[in-house]
Amino acid sequence: MRTPTKLTAAMFACCALLGSPLCSASAASATAAAVSCSDTDLPVSGPDGPTTVHGRFCLPSGTTPDAVQLLVHGGTYNSAYWDIPHEPARNSYQRDMAAHGYATFAMDQLGAGRSGKPVSPALLLPAAAKAVHEVVGHLRAGHVGGHAFGKVVLVGHSVGSGVVAAEAATYHDVDAVVLSGITHLPAVPVLALGVLFGLQPAFAEPQFLGSDLLYFTTRPGSREWLFYHRENADPAVIAADEATKDQVSVPGMGTVAVFGIVLPVTKGIDVPVFQAVGEKDVLFCGVLALRDCSTAEKLHVQEAPYYRPEAKLSTYVLPGAGHSLALHRNAAAYREATRSWLSGQLGLAPEGYHPIG
């Protein structure tokens, strides 16, 4: 049974005023009741033959919106980036979006999570983009949750943003694009240090035994300095990130970096684009990246030349956040900014809204 919106809002107001543990438990229960998530596998064309993409589908309990966000994680992540297991009511992008009335499908990219594992040299940008394109088709055809979605919004993070940009520019089958954790001028010296001291062959860790030589993952402990601004990060979230980390194809990551990020593949996107970064992203912001990420306005001036007018580029900077902006303490502001943009640009009003904070 769905908790009425006004009653849920009143419940959270009481909790804020009283600080009661009982209220907190009731609020968490209301949040869980407001969200419905399920896992599914979808057939796609892999670079070396038919395979499957695994994903998690979350939506407001009791209703299915006509639009869905297709979430594409970055390198060394899987779909857990969008549904981190530590305090999901506060930290999960998917559950927060569902609680606010939006449907999401977070896919494991090929090579990661519970999706198929092609040989790494074959997992280049065109293959990754094609897999995303086929998932878009499944969402529109009603193969996920039994509902044929009328609108699909691609949402990427980091390497996933490069894949998303290539998909949207190649297939022109989505209604809007959200790119996060990316600019068109990465900090090459920091990336070089990250590769040298932050990455290692995936098979060096027990959970990736059997992976071929060109699948890499992060070295233990390196995610904190690569992906987070420590002053704005919860150590428990960083630990959960480490526990759920994944592998990435090095050749694939290279082609995404060159063709999906540095070269203006974004020039081919002809639907609205929302670009979000963390102010303290050492991989894509700062002097070494020739990118001033101090404000959205400054970011817009620097990034707008890489887009065509049809993209109607909007930019957003999350203060005090590092590369993995969705996992910082103030990530709720980033999610709210995304919802505001979806509403303003596409008229995507929330359905079955249940405020959780």
Tab-separated table of C-alpha atoms in Angstrom:
chain	number	residue	atom	x	y	z
A	1	MET	CA	0.000	0.000	0.000
A	2	ARG	CA	1.459	3.366	-1.013
A	3	THR	CA	2.101	5.948	1.689
A	4	PRO	CA	0.243	9.161	0.767
A	5	THR	CA	2.550	12.013	-0.188
A	6	LYS	CA	1.326	14.473	2.455
A	7	LEU	CA	1.495	11.871	5.186
A	8	THR	CA	5.035	10.923	4.168
A	9	ALA	CA	6.100	14.571	4.135
A	10	ALA	CA	4.579	15.104	7.582
A	11	MET	CA	6.389	12.034	8.874
A	12	PHE	CA	9.754	13.406	7.730
A	13	ALA	CA	8.976	16.820	9.196
A	14	CYS	CA	8.343	15.196	12.584
A	15	CYS	CA	11.601	13.270	12.327
A	16	ALA	CA	13.538	16.429	11.518
A	17	LEU	CA	12.065	18.232	14.534
A	18	LEU	CA	12.194	15.426	17.062
A	19	GLY	CA	15.287	13.511	15.944
A	20	SER	CA	13.569	10.339	17.131
A	21	PRO	CA	15.092	6.926	16.290
A	22	LEU	CA	11.539	5.614	15.973
A	23	CYS	CA	10.798	8.322	13.421
A	24	SER	CA	13.976	7.410	11.525
A	25	ALA	CA	12.891	3.777	11.350
A	26	SER	CA	9.428	4.812	10.162
A	27	ALA	CA	10.941	7.089	7.521
A	28	ALA	CA	13.190	4.305	6.240
A	29	SER	CA	10.173	2.005	6.075
A	30	ALA	CA	8.221	4.609	4.108
A	31	THR	CA	11.126	5.008	1.692
A	32	ALA	CA	11.312	1.244	1.121
A	33	ALA	CA	7.575	1.125	0.503
A	34	ALA	CA	7.875	3.931	-2.057
A	35	VAL	CA	10.430	2.098	-4.228
A	36	SER	CA	10.246	-1.128	-6.210
A	37	CYS	CA	13.472	-2.627	-7.667
A	38	SER	CA	14.092	-5.815	-9.628
A	39	ASP	CA	16.959	-7.318	-11.633
A	40	THR	CA	16.771	-8.505	-15.217
A	41	ASP	CA	18.960	-9.766	-18.068
A	42	LEU	CA	18.597	-8.588	-21.656
A	43	PRO	CA	20.022	-10.129	-24.856
A	44	VAL	CA	22.455	-7.922	-26.800
A	45	SER	CA	25.033	-8.283	-29.555
A	46	GLY	CA	28.502	-8.533	-28.050
A	47	PRO	CA	31.688	-7.897	-30.044
A	48	ASP	CA	32.399	-11.636	-30.165
A	49	GLY	CA	28.837	-12.975	-30.372
A	50	PRO	CA	25.448	-12.829	-28.629
A	51	THR	CA	25.581	-12.075	-24.907
A	52	THR	CA	23.510	-10.482	-22.155
A	53	VAL	CA	23.371	-7.215	-20.239
A	54	HIS	CA	22.321	-7.365	-16.609
A	55	GLY	CA	20.568	-4.439	-14.974
A	56	ARG	CA	18.569	-3.205	-12.015
A	57	PHE	CA	15.178	-1.607	-12.669
A	58	CYS	CA	13.758	0.743	-10.028
A	59	LEU	CA	10.519	2.681	-10.126
A	60	PRO	CA	7.989	4.279	-7.811
A	61	SER	CA	5.917	1.579	-6.148
A	62	GLY	CA	2.445	1.333	-7.627
A	63	THR	CA	3.095	3.407	-10.762
A	64	THR	CA	5.224	3.292	-13.903
A	65	PRO	CA	6.223	6.632	-15.448
A	66	ASP	CA	6.325	7.025	-19.228
A	67	ALA	CA	10.022	7.990	-19.115
A	68	VAL	CA	13.039	6.045	-17.874
A	69	GLN	CA	16.643	6.969	-17.155
A	70	LEU	CA	19.142	4.438	-18.534
A	71	LEU	CA	22.164	4.641	-16.213
A	72	VAL	CA	25.636	3.763	-17.551
A	73	HIS	CA	28.458	3.489	-14.997
A	74	GLY	CA	32.113	4.377	-15.437
A	75	GLY	CA	35.274	2.312	-15.619
A	76	THR	CA	36.068	-0.049	-12.696
A	77	TYR	CA	32.447	0.373	-11.592
A	78	ASN	CA	29.291	-1.622	-12.231
A	79	SER	CA	25.632	-0.767	-11.678
A	80	ALA	CA	26.297	-0.559	-7.919
A	81	TYR	CA	27.579	2.983	-8.558
A	82	TRP	CA	23.935	3.997	-8.917
A	83	ASP	CA	22.718	1.888	-5.973
A	84	ILE	CA	25.595	1.814	-3.478
A	85	PRO	CA	24.728	-0.588	-0.644
A	86	HIS	CA	25.723	1.670	2.276
A	87	GLU	CA	22.667	3.563	3.568
A	88	PRO	CA	20.876	3.420	0.211
A	89	ALA	CA	18.051	5.687	1.384
A	90	ARG	CA	20.651	8.475	1.540
A	91	ASN	CA	23.263	7.415	-1.025
A	92	SER	CA	21.481	5.510	-3.815
A	93	TYR	CA	20.807	7.501	-7.000
A	94	GLN	CA	18.306	4.898	-8.157
A	95	ARG	CA	16.284	4.675	-4.975
A	96	ASP	CA	16.223	8.424	-4.519
A	97	MET	CA	15.021	8.921	-8.095
A	98	ALA	CA	12.320	6.270	-7.637
A	99	ALA	CA	11.230	7.784	-4.334
A	100	HIS	CA	10.856	11.089	-6.184
A	101	GLY	CA	8.768	9.524	-8.946
A	102	TYR	CA	11.317	8.600	-11.631
A	103	ALA	CA	12.048	5.200	-13.202
A	104	THR	CA	15.670	4.092	-13.737
A	105	PHE	CA	17.420	1.108	-15.286
A	106	ALA	CA	21.073	0.754	-14.234
A	107	MET	CA	22.911	-1.591	-16.584
A	108	ASP	CA	26.177	-3.404	-16.025
A	109	GLN	CA	28.285	-2.496	-19.033
A	110	LEU	CA	29.706	-5.431	-20.994
A	111	GLY	CA	32.762	-6.726	-19.167
A	112	ALA	CA	31.475	-5.690	-15.742
A	113	GLY	CA	29.058	-6.870	-13.092
A	114	ARG	CA	26.763	-9.702	-14.151
A	115	SER	CA	26.808	-8.799	-17.841
A	116	GLY	CA	28.670	-10.802	-20.465
A	117	LYS	CA	32.484	-10.707	-20.472
A	118	PRO	CA	33.815	-10.409	-24.033
A	119	VAL	CA	37.556	-10.618	-24.615
A	120	SER	CA	38.887	-7.222	-23.578
A	121	PRO	CA	40.613	-6.203	-26.862
A	122	ALA	CA	37.245	-6.469	-28.651
A	123	LEU	CA	35.359	-4.321	-26.145
A	124	LEU	CA	35.963	-0.994	-27.871
A	125	LEU	CA	33.751	2.094	-27.868
A	126	PRO	CA	31.543	1.083	-30.843
A	127	ALA	CA	30.720	-2.258	-29.191
A	128	ALA	CA	29.926	-0.613	-25.856
A	129	ALA	CA	27.727	2.009	-27.532
A	130	LYS	CA	25.906	-0.646	-29.562
A	131	ALA	CA	25.076	-2.603	-26.397
A	132	VAL	CA	23.606	0.550	-24.827
A	133	HIS	CA	21.631	1.170	-28.035
A	134	GLU	CA	20.130	-2.303	-27.853
A	135	VAL	CA	19.146	-1.778	-24.215
A	136	VAL	CA	17.393	1.444	-25.293
A	137	GLY	CA	15.443	-0.695	-27.765
A	138	HIS	CA	14.457	-3.149	-25.029
A	139	LEU	CA	13.197	-0.306	-22.840
A	140	ARG	CA	11.104	1.129	-25.650
A	141	ALA	CA	9.758	-2.315	-26.589
A	142	GLY	CA	8.475	-3.109	-23.093
A	143	HIS	CA	11.044	-5.806	-22.313
A	144	VAL	CA	11.855	-4.284	-18.912
A	145	GLY	CA	9.069	-4.285	-16.359
A	146	GLY	CA	6.462	-4.967	-19.042
A	147	HIS	CA	6.148	-1.259	-19.878
A	148	ALA	CA	7.070	0.303	-23.233
A	149	PHE	CA	8.711	3.588	-22.282
A	150	GLY	CA	7.873	6.566	-24.465
A	151	LYS	CA	10.949	8.541	-23.433
A	152	VAL	CA	14.475	7.355	-22.623
A	153	VAL	CA	17.129	9.573	-21.019
A	154	LEU	CA	20.738	8.357	-21.126
A	155	VAL	CA	22.727	9.088	-17.960
A	156	GLY	CA	26.446	8.365	-17.921
A	157	HIS	CA	29.311	8.665	-15.481
A	158	SER	CA	32.985	9.065	-16.431
A	159	VAL	CA	33.875	6.429	-19.057
A	160	GLY	CA	30.156	5.681	-19.182
A	161	SER	CA	29.556	9.288	-20.229
A	162	GLY	CA	31.845	8.734	-23.211
A	163	VAL	CA	29.848	5.633	-24.138
A	164	VAL	CA	26.570	7.523	-23.688
A	165	ALA	CA	27.775	10.394	-25.876
A	166	ALA	CA	28.803	7.976	-28.632
A	167	GLU	CA	25.469	6.149	-28.456
A	168	ALA	CA	23.404	9.333	-28.646
A	169	ALA	CA	25.531	10.767	-31.461
A	170	THR	CA	25.427	7.529	-33.471
A	171	TYR	CA	21.898	6.193	-33.075
A	172	HIS	CA	19.767	9.279	-32.288
A	173	ASP	CA	17.276	7.142	-30.361
A	174	VAL	CA	17.035	8.923	-26.984
A	175	ASP	CA	15.244	12.033	-25.755
A	176	ALA	CA	17.943	13.599	-23.573
A	177	VAL	CA	21.464	12.980	-22.281
A	178	VAL	CA	23.056	13.495	-18.858
A	179	LEU	CA	26.861	13.385	-18.747
A	180	SER	CA	28.612	13.351	-15.366
A	181	GLY	CA	32.207	13.115	-14.205
A	182	ILE	CA	33.547	14.292	-17.561
A	183	THR	CA	34.865	17.311	-19.441
A	184	HIS	CA	36.485	17.429	-22.862
A	185	LEU	CA	39.977	18.095	-21.478
A	186	PRO	CA	41.044	15.519	-18.880
A	187	ALA	CA	43.992	16.206	-16.583
A	188	VAL	CA	46.464	14.049	-18.505
A	189	PRO	CA	49.248	14.083	-15.846
A	190	VAL	CA	46.786	12.982	-13.149
A	191	LEU	CA	45.340	10.302	-15.425
A	192	ALA	CA	48.862	9.058	-16.133
A	193	LEU	CA	49.600	8.832	-12.408
A	194	GLY	CA	46.271	7.085	-11.935
A	195	VAL	CA	47.144	4.454	-14.516
A	196	LEU	CA	50.662	3.938	-13.124
A	197	PHE	CA	49.845	3.868	-9.419
A	198	GLY	CA	46.085	3.384	-9.220
A	199	LEU	CA	45.391	0.503	-11.620
A	200	GLN	CA	46.468	-3.121	-11.847
A	201	PRO	CA	45.468	-6.214	-13.840
A	202	ALA	CA	42.110	-7.390	-12.539
A	203	PHE	CA	43.218	-11.018	-12.202
A	204	ALA	CA	45.518	-9.916	-9.351
A	205	GLU	CA	42.465	-9.910	-7.071
A	206	PRO	CA	40.522	-13.084	-6.216
A	207	GLN	CA	37.123	-11.842	-7.378
A	208	PHE	CA	38.479	-11.319	-10.894
A	209	LEU	CA	40.353	-14.588	-11.346
A	210	GLY	CA	39.923	-15.751	-14.916
A	211	SER	CA	39.812	-12.244	-16.405
A	212	ASP	CA	42.083	-11.777	-19.394
A	213	LEU	CA	45.254	-9.705	-19.244
A	214	LEU	CA	43.780	-6.408	-20.448
A	215	TYR	CA	40.968	-6.143	-17.925
A	216	PHE	CA	42.186	-3.813	-15.167
A	217	THR	CA	40.808	-2.657	-11.818
A	218	THR	CA	41.904	-0.168	-9.167
A	219	ARG	CA	44.576	-1.059	-6.624
A	220	PRO	CA	43.266	-1.433	-3.068
A	221	GLY	CA	43.000	1.988	-1.445
A	222	SER	CA	43.430	4.031	-4.632
A	223	ARG	CA	39.768	4.859	-5.192
A	224	GLU	CA	39.800	7.424	-2.399
A	225	TRP	CA	42.391	9.689	-4.010
A	226	LEU	CA	41.228	9.049	-7.569
A	227	PHE	CA	37.472	9.425	-7.176
A	228	TYR	CA	36.737	11.372	-3.978
A	229	HIS	CA	37.284	14.712	-2.285
A	230	ARG	CA	38.020	13.366	1.171
A	231	GLU	CA	36.547	16.251	3.168
A	232	ASN	CA	33.150	15.643	1.544
A	233	ALA	CA	33.149	11.845	1.521
A	234	ASP	CA	31.846	9.238	3.971
A	235	PRO	CA	34.550	6.615	4.696
A	236	ALA	CA	31.825	3.964	4.840
A	237	VAL	CA	30.724	4.873	1.293
A	238	ILE	CA	34.324	4.673	0.082
A	239	ALA	CA	34.573	1.239	1.715
A	240	ALA	CA	31.357	0.131	-0.005
A	241	ASP	CA	32.733	1.475	-3.285
A	242	GLU	CA	35.907	-0.585	-2.803
A	243	ALA	CA	33.874	-3.685	-1.950
A	244	THR	CA	31.741	-3.418	-5.107
A	245	LYS	CA	34.442	-2.262	-7.555
A	246	ASP	CA	34.776	-3.940	-10.922
A	247	GLN	CA	37.024	-4.250	-13.947
A	248	VAL	CA	37.357	-2.315	-17.199
A	249	SER	CA	38.791	-3.156	-20.614
A	250	VAL	CA	41.962	-1.098	-21.077
A	251	PRO	CA	41.628	-0.984	-24.895
A	252	GLY	CA	37.991	-0.042	-24.470
A	253	MET	CA	38.812	2.679	-21.965
A	254	GLY	CA	41.428	4.028	-24.363
A	255	THR	CA	39.003	4.307	-27.266
A	256	VAL	CA	36.408	5.940	-25.009
A	257	ALA	CA	39.016	8.463	-23.838
A	258	VAL	CA	40.057	9.383	-27.386
A	259	PHE	CA	36.794	9.189	-29.312
A	260	GLY	CA	34.197	9.590	-26.567
A	261	ILE	CA	35.811	12.358	-24.534
A	262	VAL	CA	38.670	14.247	-26.212
A	263	LEU	CA	37.372	14.282	-29.779
A	264	PRO	CA	34.028	16.069	-30.070
A	265	VAL	CA	31.704	13.095	-30.576
A	266	THR	CA	29.308	15.228	-28.546
A	267	LYS	CA	28.955	17.415	-31.650
A	268	GLY	CA	26.668	14.691	-32.976
A	269	ILE	CA	24.176	14.876	-30.102
A	270	ASP	CA	20.958	16.578	-31.192
A	271	VAL	CA	18.910	16.331	-27.978
A	272	PRO	CA	19.209	18.354	-24.739
A	273	VAL	CA	22.339	17.694	-22.655
A	274	PHE	CA	22.944	18.195	-18.934
A	275	GLN	CA	26.629	18.057	-17.967
A	276	ALA	CA	27.513	17.718	-14.282
A	277	VAL	CA	30.915	17.564	-12.583
A	278	GLY	CA	32.326	17.695	-9.085
A	279	GLU	CA	34.133	20.925	-8.261
A	280	LYS	CA	37.131	18.966	-6.922
A	281	ASP	CA	37.331	16.331	-9.683
A	282	VAL	CA	41.112	15.886	-10.053
A	283	LEU	CA	40.686	13.855	-13.262
A	284	PHE	CA	38.727	16.417	-15.283
A	285	CYS	CA	38.935	19.764	-13.484
A	286	GLY	CA	41.621	22.175	-12.344
A	287	VAL	CA	44.772	23.692	-13.820
A	288	LEU	CA	46.079	20.393	-15.230
A	289	ALA	CA	42.825	19.862	-17.122
A	290	LEU	CA	42.616	23.493	-18.252
A	291	ARG	CA	39.114	23.453	-16.809
A	292	ASP	CA	37.755	25.872	-14.210
A	293	CYS	CA	34.986	23.926	-12.462
A	294	SER	CA	34.352	26.503	-9.771
A	295	THR	CA	30.936	27.448	-11.184
A	296	ALA	CA	28.433	26.095	-13.685
A	297	GLU	CA	28.686	29.308	-15.682
A	298	LYS	CA	32.460	29.000	-16.141
A	299	LEU	CA	32.125	25.337	-17.037
A	300	HIS	CA	29.480	26.176	-19.634
A	301	VAL	CA	31.725	28.707	-21.395
A	302	GLN	CA	34.496	26.107	-21.693
A	303	GLU	CA	32.325	23.149	-22.739
A	304	ALA	CA	29.715	24.770	-25.020
A	305	PRO	CA	31.973	24.737	-28.137
A	306	TYR	CA	31.866	20.921	-28.095
A	307	TYR	CA	28.093	20.807	-28.603
A	308	ARG	CA	25.693	21.807	-31.361
A	309	PRO	CA	22.863	24.290	-30.663
A	310	GLU	CA	20.256	21.499	-30.522
A	311	ALA	CA	21.944	20.172	-27.376
A	312	LYS	CA	20.852	23.261	-25.421
A	313	LEU	CA	23.736	22.533	-23.065
A	314	SER	CA	23.109	23.003	-19.349
A	315	THR	CA	25.946	22.629	-16.851
A	316	TYR	CA	26.091	21.933	-13.130
A	317	VAL	CA	28.913	21.852	-10.575
A	318	LEU	CA	28.511	19.989	-7.272
A	319	PRO	CA	30.494	21.969	-4.676
A	320	GLY	CA	33.256	20.109	-2.866
A	321	ALA	CA	32.765	16.845	-4.770
A	322	GLY	CA	35.337	14.698	-6.518
A	323	HIS	CA	35.093	12.536	-9.622
A	324	SER	CA	32.380	10.153	-8.378
A	325	LEU	CA	30.009	12.984	-7.564
A	326	ALA	CA	26.987	10.715	-7.016
A	327	LEU	CA	28.735	9.183	-3.975
A	328	HIS	CA	29.615	12.326	-2.014
A	329	ARG	CA	27.872	13.567	1.117
A	330	ASN	CA	26.024	16.334	-0.731
A	331	ALA	CA	25.041	14.225	-3.770
A	332	ALA	CA	21.358	14.905	-3.040
A	333	ALA	CA	21.896	18.372	-4.522
A	334	TYR	CA	23.182	16.814	-7.770
A	335	ARG	CA	20.176	14.494	-7.963
A	336	GLU	CA	17.796	17.374	-7.337
A	337	ALA	CA	19.507	19.470	-10.016
A	338	THR	CA	19.101	16.574	-12.455
A	339	ARG	CA	15.397	16.301	-11.652
A	340	SER	CA	14.946	20.044	-12.045
A	341	TRP	CA	16.598	19.916	-15.462
A	342	LEU	CA	14.492	16.926	-16.560
A	343	SER	CA	11.370	18.774	-15.550
A	344	GLY	CA	12.384	22.035	-17.190
A	345	GLN	CA	13.786	20.646	-20.444
A	346	LEU	CA	11.537	17.655	-21.073
A	347	GLY	CA	8.545	18.321	-18.867
A	348	LEU	CA	9.238	15.091	-16.996
A	349	ALA	CA	7.250	15.681	-13.831
A	350	PRO	CA	7.621	13.056	-11.100
A	351	GLU	CA	4.956	10.371	-10.753
A	352	GLY	CA	4.039	8.799	-7.419
A	353	TYR	CA	6.263	11.298	-5.613
A	354	HIS	CA	7.376	10.302	-2.113
A	355	PRO	CA	9.788	12.820	-0.528
A	356	ILE	CA	12.599	11.194	1.452
A	357	GLY	CA	14.376	14.236	2.752
